[in-house]
PDB file of C-alpha atoms in Angstrom:
ATOM      1  CA  MET A   1      75.015 164.144 128.111  1.00 71.00           C
ATOM      2  CA  GLU A   2      71.731 162.327 128.779  1.00 74.00           C
ATOM      3  CA  LEU A   3      70.672 165.379 130.747  1.00 74.00           C
ATOM      4  CA  LEU A   4      70.981 167.520 127.635  1.00 81.00           C
ATOM      5  CA  LEU A   5      69.496 164.954 125.249  1.00 77.00           C
ATOM      6  CA  PHE A   6      66.622 163.500 127.246  1.00 80.00           C
ATOM      7  CA  ARG A   7      65.974 165.837 130.193  1.00 81.00           C
ATOM      8  CA  ARG A   8      66.362 169.271 128.678  1.00 82.00           C
ATOM      9  CA  SER A   9      64.148 171.024 131.226  1.00 82.00           C
ATOM     10  CA  GLU A  10      66.305 169.655 134.042  1.00 81.00           C
ATOM     11  CA  PHE A  11      69.439 170.709 132.162  1.00 82.00           C
ATOM     12  CA  ASP A  12      68.088 174.255 131.800  1.00 82.00           C
ATOM     13  CA  ARG A  13      67.244 174.330 135.488  1.00 80.00           C
ATOM     14  CA  LEU A  14      70.664 173.174 136.640  1.00 79.00           C
ATOM     15  CA  TYR A  15      72.621 175.281 134.136  1.00 82.00           C
ATOM     16  CA  ASN A  16      70.512 178.410 134.330  1.00 83.00           C
ATOM     17  CA  CYS A  17      72.167 181.305 132.499  1.00 82.00           C
ATOM     18  CA  SER A  18      69.160 183.629 132.549  1.00 80.00           C
ATOM     19  CA  TYR A  19      70.551 185.754 135.377  1.00 76.00           C
ATOM     20  CA  PHE A  20      72.386 187.987 132.900  1.00 81.00           C
ATOM     21  CA  THR A  21      72.316 188.793 129.197  1.00 82.00           C
ATOM     22  CA  GLU A  22      74.956 187.348 126.869  1.00 80.00           C
ATOM     23  CA  LYS A  23      76.662 190.742 126.795  1.00 84.00           C
ATOM     24  CA  GLU A  24      76.824 190.799 130.589  1.00 84.00           C
ATOM     25  CA  TRP A  25      78.171 187.238 130.702  1.00 85.00           C
ATOM     26  CA  ASN A  26      80.866 188.274 128.209  1.00 83.00           C
ATOM     27  CA  SER A  27      81.864 191.136 130.498  1.00 85.00           C
ATOM     28  CA  PHE A  28      82.781 188.627 133.231  1.00 86.00           C
ATOM     29  CA  GLY A  29      85.421 186.956 131.030  1.00 85.00           C
ATOM     30  CA  LYS A  30      89.148 187.630 131.228  1.00 87.00           C
ATOM     31  CA  PRO A  31      90.881 187.209 127.856  1.00 90.00           C
ATOM     32  CA  ASP A  32      94.513 186.100 127.980  1.00 89.00           C
ATOM     33  CA  ILE A  33      95.952 185.938 124.484  1.00 92.00           C
ATOM     34  CA  SER A  34      99.450 184.878 125.546  1.00 89.00           C
ATOM     35  CA  PHE A  35      98.198 181.948 127.632  1.00 90.00           C
ATOM     36  CA  GLY A  36      95.750 180.898 124.919  1.00 89.00           C
ATOM     37  CA  VAL A  37      98.430 180.896 122.233  1.00 92.00           C
ATOM     38  CA  LEU A  38     100.776 179.015 124.566  1.00 91.00           C
ATOM     39  CA  THR A  39      98.285 176.205 125.201  1.00 88.00           C
ATOM     40  CA  ILE A  40      97.442 175.830 121.503  1.00 90.00           C
ATOM     41  CA  VAL A  41     101.100 175.794 120.453  1.00 91.00           C
ATOM     42  CA  LEU A  42     101.968 173.354 123.244  1.00 89.00           C
ATOM     43  CA  GLY A  43      99.183 171.017 122.161  1.00 87.00           C
ATOM     44  CA  ILE A  44     100.267 171.117 118.513  1.00 88.00           C
ATOM     45  CA  VAL A  45     103.926 170.554 119.421  1.00 88.00           C
ATOM     46  CA  LEU A  46     103.008 167.520 121.528  1.00 86.00           C
ATOM     47  CA  THR A  47     100.609 166.117 118.929  1.00 86.00           C
ATOM     48  CA  ILE A  48     103.126 166.222 116.058  1.00 86.00           C
ATOM     49  CA  PRO A  49     105.445 163.487 117.442  1.00 85.00           C
ATOM     50  CA  THR A  50     102.566 161.433 118.864  1.00 85.00           C
ATOM     51  CA  ILE A  51     100.810 160.708 115.565  1.00 87.00           C
ATOM     52  CA  PRO A  52     103.880 159.215 113.776  1.00 87.00           C
ATOM     53  CA  CYS A  53     104.519 157.023 116.823  1.00 86.00           C
ATOM     54  CA  LEU A  54     100.983 155.659 116.632  1.00 87.00           C
ATOM     55  CA  ILE A  55     101.384 154.977 112.909  1.00 88.00           C
ATOM     56  CA  VAL A  56     104.619 153.063 113.529  1.00 87.00           C
ATOM     57  CA  ILE A  57     103.003 150.967 116.258  1.00 85.00           C
ATOM     58  CA  ILE A  58      99.951 150.043 114.183  1.00 86.00           C
ATOM     59  CA  LYS A  59     101.987 149.203 111.054  1.00 85.00           C
ATOM     60  CA  SER A  60     104.664 147.145 112.758  1.00 82.00           C
ATOM     61  CA  LYS A  61     104.741 143.912 114.712  1.00 82.00           C
ATOM     62  CA  LEU A  62     104.773 145.943 117.916  1.00 81.00           C
ATOM     63  CA  ILE A  63     100.985 145.944 117.830  1.00 83.00           C
ATOM     64  CA  GLU A  64     101.074 142.184 118.443  1.00 81.00           C
ATOM     65  CA  HIS A  65     102.287 142.814 121.995  1.00 79.00           C
ATOM     66  CA  THR A  66      99.736 143.498 124.714  1.00 80.00           C
ATOM     67  CA  ALA A  67     101.615 146.489 126.096  1.00 79.00           C
ATOM     68  CA  TYR A  68     101.775 148.185 122.698  1.00 82.00           C
ATOM     69  CA  LYS A  69      98.086 147.565 122.054  1.00 86.00           C
ATOM     70  CA  LEU A  70      97.398 149.466 125.251  1.00 86.00           C
ATOM     71  CA  MET A  71      99.962 152.151 124.392  1.00 86.00           C
ATOM     72  CA  PHE A  72      98.324 152.666 121.015  1.00 87.00           C
ATOM     73  CA  TYR A  73      94.928 153.087 122.624  1.00 89.00           C
ATOM     74  CA  VAL A  74      96.395 155.476 125.196  1.00 86.00           C
ATOM     75  CA  GLY A  75      97.918 157.472 122.333  1.00 86.00           C
ATOM     76  CA  LEU A  76      94.558 157.786 120.573  1.00 89.00           C
ATOM     77  CA  ASN A  77      93.027 159.119 123.763  1.00 87.00           C
ATOM     78  CA  ASP A  78      95.963 161.479 124.269  1.00 86.00           C
ATOM     79  CA  VAL A  79      95.455 163.037 120.843  1.00 87.00           C
ATOM     80  CA  SER A  80      91.731 163.354 121.532  1.00 87.00           C
ATOM     81  CA  CYS A  81      92.382 165.002 124.890  1.00 83.00           C
ATOM     82  CA  LEU A  82      94.779 167.503 123.311  1.00 85.00           C
ATOM     83  CA  LEU A  83      91.976 168.750 121.072  1.00 85.00           C
ATOM     84  CA  PHE A  84      90.013 169.719 124.163  1.00 83.00           C
ATOM     85  CA  ASN A  85      92.542 170.662 126.838  1.00 82.00           C
ATOM     86  CA  SER A  86      94.830 172.443 124.387  1.00 86.00           C
ATOM     87  CA  VAL A  87      93.017 173.761 121.320  1.00 87.00           C
ATOM     88  CA  ALA A  88      89.609 174.397 122.897  1.00 88.00           C
ATOM     89  CA  SER A  89      91.094 175.783 126.118  1.00 88.00           C
ATOM     90  CA  GLY A  90      93.456 178.030 124.177  1.00 88.00           C
ATOM     91  CA  TYR A  91      90.691 179.339 121.928  1.00 92.00           C
ATOM     92  CA  TYR A  92      88.409 180.146 124.855  1.00 90.00           C
ATOM     93  CA  SER A  93      91.304 181.729 126.773  1.00 90.00           C
ATOM     94  CA  ILE A  94      92.002 184.060 123.859  1.00 93.00           C
ATOM     95  CA  LYS A  95      88.311 184.986 123.626  1.00 91.00           C
ATOM     96  CA  GLY A  96      87.895 185.274 127.384  1.00 90.00           C
ATOM     97  CA  ASP A  97      84.807 183.066 127.485  1.00 89.00           C
ATOM     98  CA  VAL A  98      82.845 182.007 130.537  1.00 88.00           C
ATOM     99  CA  ALA A  99      80.643 178.913 130.697  1.00 84.00           C
ATOM    100  CA  CYS A 100      77.339 180.660 130.014  1.00 85.00           C
ATOM    101  CA  VAL A 101      78.546 181.939 126.635  1.00 86.00           C
ATOM    102  CA  ASN A 102      77.790 179.117 124.157  1.00 85.00           C
ATOM    103  CA  LEU A 103      76.934 176.925 127.125  1.00 85.00           C
ATOM    104  CA  ILE A 104      75.759 173.852 125.202  1.00 87.00           C
ATOM    105  CA  LEU A 105      78.884 173.695 123.027  1.00 90.00           C
ATOM    106  CA  LYS A 106      81.131 173.951 126.084  1.00 88.00           C
ATOM    107  CA  TYR A 107      79.071 171.311 127.865  1.00 88.00           C
ATOM    108  CA  VAL A 108      79.408 168.869 124.951  1.00 89.00           C
ATOM    109  CA  LEU A 109      83.142 169.550 124.584  1.00 89.00           C
ATOM    110  CA  GLY A 110      83.593 169.074 128.310  1.00 86.00           C
ATOM    111  CA  ARG A 111      81.801 165.736 128.276  1.00 88.00           C
ATOM    112  CA  LEU A 112      83.858 164.486 125.310  1.00 89.00           C
ATOM    113  CA  GLY A 113      87.144 165.706 126.784  1.00 85.00           C
ATOM    114  CA  GLU A 114      86.463 164.210 130.203  1.00 84.00           C
ATOM    115  CA  SER A 115      85.464 160.832 128.758  1.00 87.00           C
ATOM    116  CA  ALA A 116      88.641 160.704 126.643  1.00 86.00           C
ATOM    117  CA  TRP A 117      90.741 161.616 129.685  1.00 84.00           C
ATOM    118  CA  LEU A 118      88.962 159.002 131.804  1.00 85.00           C
ATOM    119  CA  SER A 119      89.514 156.296 129.189  1.00 87.00           C
ATOM    120  CA  GLN A 120      93.178 157.267 128.927  1.00 84.00           C
ATOM    121  CA  SER A 121      93.629 157.246 132.710  1.00 84.00           C
ATOM    122  CA  ILE A 122      92.056 153.815 133.188  1.00 86.00           C
ATOM    123  CA  THR A 123      94.099 152.358 130.340  1.00 86.00           C
ATOM    124  CA  VAL A 124      97.312 153.740 131.842  1.00 85.00           C
ATOM    125  CA  VAL A 125      96.471 151.957 135.098  1.00 84.00           C
ATOM    126  CA  LEU A 126      95.786 148.785 133.103  1.00 84.00           C
ATOM    127  CA  LEU A 127      99.123 149.200 131.320  1.00 81.00           C
ATOM    128  CA  ALA A 128     100.943 149.537 134.642  1.00 82.00           C
ATOM    129  CA  MET A 129      99.207 146.403 135.915  1.00 81.00           C
ATOM    130  CA  THR A 130     100.324 144.416 132.866  1.00 78.00           C
ATOM    131  CA  ARG A 131     103.937 145.386 133.520  1.00 75.00           C
ATOM    132  CA  TRP A 132     103.612 144.417 137.168  1.00 77.00           C
ATOM    133  CA  ILE A 133     101.965 141.081 136.334  1.00 75.00           C
ATOM    134  CA  ASP A 134     104.557 140.402 133.616  1.00 70.00           C
ATOM    135  CA  ILE A 135     107.331 140.802 136.184  1.00 73.00           C
ATOM    136  CA  TRP A 136     105.533 138.985 138.997  1.00 72.00           C
ATOM    137  CA  LYS A 137     103.766 136.110 137.187  1.00 70.00           C
ATOM    138  CA  PRO A 138     104.484 136.239 133.419  1.00 66.00           C
ATOM    139  CA  ARG A 139     102.207 133.293 132.650  1.00 67.00           C
ATOM    140  CA  TYR A 140      99.196 135.234 133.927  1.00 65.00           C
ATOM    141  CA  ILE A 141      99.554 137.716 131.063  1.00 60.00           C
ATOM    142  CA  LYS A 142      98.594 135.040 128.531  1.00 62.00           C
ATOM    143  CA  ASN A 143      95.530 134.086 130.525  1.00 66.00           C
ATOM    144  CA  LEU A 144      94.337 137.628 131.190  1.00 71.00           C
ATOM    145  CA  LEU A 145      95.504 139.951 128.437  1.00 69.00           C
ATOM    146  CA  SER A 146      97.146 138.147 125.549  1.00 71.00           C
ATOM    147  CA  GLY A 147      95.733 138.133 122.025  1.00 71.00           C
ATOM    148  CA  LYS A 148      92.140 139.212 121.559  1.00 78.00           C
ATOM    149  CA  ARG A 149      91.566 139.312 125.322  1.00 81.00           C
ATOM    150  CA  CYS A 150      93.361 142.651 125.362  1.00 82.00           C
ATOM    151  CA  TYR A 151      90.690 144.136 123.094  1.00 87.00           C
ATOM    152  CA  GLY A 152      88.091 143.036 125.614  1.00 87.00           C
ATOM    153  CA  TRP A 153      89.823 145.088 128.314  1.00 85.00           C
ATOM    154  CA  ILE A 154      90.133 148.048 125.973  1.00 88.00           C
ATOM    155  CA  GLY A 155      86.451 147.691 125.130  1.00 90.00           C
ATOM    156  CA  ALA A 156      85.617 147.724 128.849  1.00 89.00           C
ATOM    157  CA  THR A 157      87.494 150.996 129.374  1.00 88.00           C
ATOM    158  CA  LEU A 158      85.746 152.437 126.330  1.00 90.00           C
ATOM    159  CA  LEU A 159      82.313 151.435 127.630  1.00 91.00           C
ATOM    160  CA  TYR A 160      83.094 152.945 131.019  1.00 88.00           C
ATOM    161  CA  SER A 161      84.181 156.234 129.452  1.00 87.00           C
ATOM    162  CA  VAL A 162      81.045 156.297 127.268  1.00 89.00           C
ATOM    163  CA  TYR A 163      78.912 155.683 130.354  1.00 88.00           C
ATOM    164  CA  PHE A 164      80.688 158.539 132.116  1.00 82.00           C
ATOM    165  CA  MET A 165      80.198 160.771 129.081  1.00 86.00           C
ATOM    166  CA  PHE A 166      76.430 160.241 129.188  1.00 86.00           C
ATOM    167  CA  PHE A 167      75.825 160.187 132.928  1.00 84.00           C
ATOM    168  CA  GLY A 168      78.727 162.135 134.440  1.00 77.00           C
ATOM    169  CA  LYS A 169      78.752 165.728 135.615  1.00 76.00           C
ATOM    170  CA  GLY A 170      79.680 168.246 132.921  1.00 77.00           C
ATOM    171  CA  ALA A 171      82.656 170.605 133.189  1.00 82.00           C
ATOM    172  CA  MET A 172      82.769 173.822 131.176  1.00 85.00           C
ATOM    173  CA  PHE A 173      85.569 176.243 130.407  1.00 86.00           C
ATOM    174  CA  SER A 174      85.822 179.568 132.215  1.00 87.00           C
ATOM    175  CA  SER A 175      88.442 182.223 131.571  1.00 87.00           C
ATOM    176  CA  ASN A 176      88.130 183.226 135.229  1.00 84.00           C
ATOM    177  CA  GLY A 177      90.358 180.256 135.977  1.00 83.00           C
ATOM    178  CA  TYR A 178      91.486 179.275 132.447  1.00 85.00           C
ATOM    179  CA  ALA A 179      90.340 175.723 133.065  1.00 85.00           C
ATOM    180  CA  TRP A 180      87.242 173.507 132.997  1.00 85.00           C
ATOM    181  CA  TYR A 181      84.930 173.704 136.013  1.00 83.00           C
ATOM    182  CA  PHE A 182      81.773 171.895 137.066  1.00 83.00           C
ATOM    183  CA  ASP A 183      80.374 175.173 138.380  1.00 80.00           C
ATOM    184  CA  PRO A 184      79.169 177.246 135.386  1.00 82.00           C
ATOM    185  CA  TYR A 185      79.400 180.399 137.517  1.00 82.00           C
ATOM    186  CA  TYR A 186      82.988 179.878 138.638  1.00 78.00           C
ATOM    187  CA  GLY A 187      84.813 183.098 139.539  1.00 76.00           C
ATOM    188  CA  ILE A 188      81.812 185.376 138.999  1.00 76.00           C
ATOM    189  CA  ASP A 189      81.375 187.386 142.194  1.00 66.00           C
ATOM    190  CA  LYS A 190      78.020 188.832 141.163  1.00 58.00           C
ATOM    191  CA  VAL A 191      76.581 185.344 141.163  1.00 56.00           C
ATOM    192  CA  ASN A 192      77.656 184.174 144.579  1.00 50.00           C
ATOM    193  CA  PHE A 193      76.603 180.555 145.043  1.00 48.00           C
ATOM    194  CA  VAL A 194      77.339 178.023 147.732  1.00 47.00           C
ATOM    195  CA  SER A 195      78.242 174.900 145.746  1.00 51.00           C
ATOM    196  CA  ARG A 196      78.248 171.263 146.740  1.00 52.00           C
ATOM    197  CA  ASP A 197      81.934 171.112 145.882  1.00 58.00           C
ATOM    198  CA  LEU A 198      82.542 173.840 148.454  1.00 60.00           C
ATOM    199  CA  ILE A 199      80.591 171.890 151.051  1.00 57.00           C
ATOM    200  CA  THR A 200      82.658 168.800 150.209  1.00 63.00           C
ATOM    201  CA  ILE A 201      85.916 170.698 150.771  1.00 70.00           C
ATOM    202  CA  GLN A 202      84.738 171.998 154.127  1.00 63.00           C
ATOM    203  CA  THR A 203      83.536 168.541 155.149  1.00 65.00           C
ATOM    204  CA  PHE A 204      86.868 167.000 154.114  1.00 69.00           C
ATOM    205  CA  PHE A 205      88.931 169.304 156.326  1.00 70.00           C
ATOM    206  CA  ILE A 206      86.559 169.003 159.267  1.00 62.00           C
ATOM    207  CA  CYS A 207      86.776 165.196 159.043  1.00 69.00           C
ATOM    208  CA  LEU A 208      90.544 165.382 158.539  1.00 73.00           C
ATOM    209  CA  PHE A 209      91.085 167.326 161.767  1.00 61.00           C
ATOM    210  CA  THR A 210      88.806 165.028 163.743  1.00 63.00           C
ATOM    211  CA  PHE A 211      90.178 161.770 162.319  1.00 68.00           C
ATOM    212  CA  SER A 212      93.833 162.826 162.714  1.00 71.00           C
ATOM    213  CA  GLY A 213      93.388 163.744 166.353  1.00 60.00           C
ATOM    214  CA  ALA A 214      91.455 160.565 167.121  1.00 64.00           C
ATOM    215  CA  PHE A 215      93.961 158.340 165.302  1.00 74.00           C
ATOM    216  CA  ILE A 216      97.012 159.807 167.038  1.00 69.00           C
ATOM    217  CA  TYR A 217      95.349 159.710 170.453  1.00 55.00           C
ATOM    218  CA  GLY A 218      94.304 156.092 169.966  1.00 66.00           C
ATOM    219  CA  TYR A 219      97.757 155.130 168.701  1.00 68.00           C
ATOM    220  CA  MET A 220      99.611 156.801 171.578  1.00 61.00           C
ATOM    221  CA  GLN A 221      97.617 154.852 174.151  1.00 59.00           C
ATOM    222  CA  ILE A 222      99.208 151.575 173.088  1.00 68.00           C
ATOM    223  CA  VAL A 223     102.561 152.613 171.571  1.00 69.00           C
ATOM    224  CA  ALA A 224     105.282 154.843 173.002  1.00 68.00           C
ATOM    225  CA  ILE A 225     105.580 157.954 170.862  1.00 66.00           C
ATOM    226  CA  PRO A 226     107.906 160.972 170.722  1.00 74.00           C
ATOM    227  CA  VAL A 227     106.894 164.088 172.607  1.00 62.00           C
ATOM    228  CA  ARG A 228     106.374 165.996 169.358  1.00 70.00           C
ATOM    229  CA  VAL A 229     103.766 163.482 168.228  1.00 67.00           C
ATOM    230  CA  GLY A 230     101.889 163.942 171.486  1.00 61.00           C
ATOM    231  CA  GLN A 231     102.005 167.675 170.957  1.00 62.00           C
ATOM    232  CA  ALA A 232     100.713 167.186 167.433  1.00 68.00           C
ATOM    233  CA  ALA A 233      97.816 165.127 168.809  1.00 59.00           C
ATOM    234  CA  THR A 234      96.876 167.971 171.108  1.00 59.00           C
ATOM    235  CA  ILE A 235      97.048 170.462 168.237  1.00 62.00           C
ATOM    236  CA  PHE A 236      94.846 168.254 166.049  1.00 62.00           C
ATOM    237  CA  TRP A 237      92.376 167.886 168.914  1.00 52.00           C
ATOM    238  CA  ILE A 238      92.215 171.658 169.205  1.00 61.00           C
ATOM    239  CA  LEU A 239      91.817 171.965 165.439  1.00 57.00           C
ATOM    240  CA  SER A 240      89.046 169.374 165.423  1.00 51.00           C
ATOM    241  CA  SER A 241      87.076 171.686 167.691  1.00 55.00           C
ATOM    242  CA  GLY A 242      88.145 175.105 166.435  1.00 55.00           C
ATOM    243  CA  GLY A 243      89.180 174.255 162.885  1.00 57.00           C
ATOM    244  CA  PRO A 244      85.686 174.102 161.360  1.00 55.00           C
ATOM    245  CA  GLY A 245      85.058 177.750 162.154  1.00 60.00           C
ATOM    246  CA  LEU A 246      88.309 178.772 160.506  1.00 65.00           C
ATOM    247  CA  MET A 247      87.608 176.561 157.492  1.00 61.00           C
ATOM    248  CA  HIS A 248      84.200 178.174 157.021  1.00 57.00           C
ATOM    249  CA  ILE A 249      85.802 181.610 156.970  1.00 67.00           C
ATOM    250  CA  ILE A 250      88.748 180.629 154.766  1.00 72.00           C
ATOM    251  CA  VAL A 251      86.934 178.460 152.213  1.00 64.00           C
ATOM    252  CA  ASN A 252      83.356 179.738 152.147  1.00 60.00           C
ATOM    253  CA  LYS A 253      83.044 183.234 150.690  1.00 66.00           C
ATOM    254  CA  THR A 254      79.374 183.518 151.610  1.00 58.00           C
ATOM    255  CA  ILE A 255      80.081 182.887 155.292  1.00 63.00           C
ATOM    256  CA  ARG A 256      83.123 185.164 155.155  1.00 68.00           C
ATOM    257  CA  ASN A 257      81.093 188.035 153.734  1.00 72.00           C
ATOM    258  CA  GLY A 258      78.279 187.275 156.155  1.00 67.00           C
ATOM    259  CA  ASP A 259      80.685 187.529 159.106  1.00 65.00           C
ATOM    260  CA  LYS A 260      81.965 190.830 157.772  1.00 74.00           C
ATOM    261  CA  ASN A 261      78.451 192.178 157.385  1.00 74.00           C
ATOM    262  CA  LEU A 262      77.531 190.884 160.835  1.00 72.00           C
ATOM    263  CA  CYS A 263      80.471 192.697 162.402  1.00 76.00           C
ATOM    264  CA  LEU A 264      79.595 195.864 160.492  1.00 75.00           C
ATOM    265  CA  LYS A 265      75.894 195.331 161.234  1.00 66.00           C
ATOM    266  CA  ARG A 266      74.899 195.186 157.574  1.00 58.00           C
ATOM    267  CA  SER A 267      71.853 193.302 156.396  1.00 51.00           C
ATOM    268  CA  VAL A 268      72.312 190.097 154.419  1.00 46.00           C
ATOM    269  CA  LYS A 269      69.450 188.626 152.430  1.00 46.00           C
ATOM    270  CA  VAL A 270      69.565 185.032 151.283  1.00 45.00           C
ATOM    271  CA  TYR A 271      67.457 183.945 148.325  1.00 41.00           C
ATOM    272  CA  THR A 272      67.090 180.177 148.239  1.00 41.00           C
ATOM    273  CA  THR A 273      66.887 178.251 144.996  1.00 41.00           C
ATOM    274  CA  ASP A 274      66.159 174.653 144.093  1.00 41.00           C
ATOM    275  CA  GLU A 275      69.269 174.255 141.942  1.00 40.00           C
ATOM    276  CA  THR A 276      70.834 171.844 144.373  1.00 40.00           C
ATOM    277  CA  GLN A 277      73.217 170.030 142.077  1.00 42.00           C
ATOM    278  CA  HIS A 278      75.513 172.993 141.565  1.00 44.00           C
ATOM    279  CA  ARG A 279      74.516 175.498 144.187  1.00 42.00           C
ATOM    280  CA  THR A 280      72.189 176.015 147.160  1.00 39.00           C
ATOM    281  CA  ALA A 281      71.844 179.764 147.733  1.00 40.00           C
ATOM    282  CA  LEU A 282      72.117 183.121 145.999  1.00 42.00           C
ATOM    283  CA  VAL A 283      73.370 185.817 148.336  1.00 42.00           C
ATOM    284  CA  SER A 284      72.784 189.542 147.879  1.00 41.00           C
ATOM    285  CA  HIS A 285      74.640 192.137 149.934  1.00 41.00           C
ATOM    286  CA  ARG A 286      73.235 195.562 150.712  1.00 40.00           C
TER     287      ARG A 286
END
């Protein structure tokens, strides 16, 4: 959010929607009325029983218990999340919106929705920890979470979610996947970018193949293993050498199209950009 509020020129550079007109951006969308209605109805149906439960908790003595304080806070975040992942997602699915249509509104909604989800997720982990501590060492609950101390923990999760809202990476809705994506050009073939997320996926699998082979080979030198495990080690070793090439072709559309053009002896021009946060190259095929 700070990018939008205090570094607008950088925001416009990273979320550049000047490649096409608004009418052209609209043409990339894929409206799905049935899915949109389903998500809105599902959100409403799930919200209806949640609100009375929260009212009961806050008006009864249940709120005096640490676990119910956390449950109440989780419930507030759940209702907030439903406004974004249900109502907003359903509305944009019905319209068939992509990120670059009303970009700023989608960016703000994405930041709010993500921060609510993050706060909810952290609090759920905290709730699970309180149950574990209560079973393991009940007296620790009084020292760590009882009374007003619980509000301190809740405040910490709130501060963390607010920090994430201001400084995190923004996700925006796209009807090309009917979900919220960090890449504002998700699913638009005419804007073919190589994203950092794509590079991360490729790097993950390359490291996975290499690490798996190395781990199994190291393990089998000191411990007797079944034959199948030894065979698996050999396969992973092969994959660590040959897997990266396959991963590039499978995961990276730019490389895949480049290979196709290379085989067919077509020319491929690459136009570099400086928009490194979300993408590194714009590829044009002729």
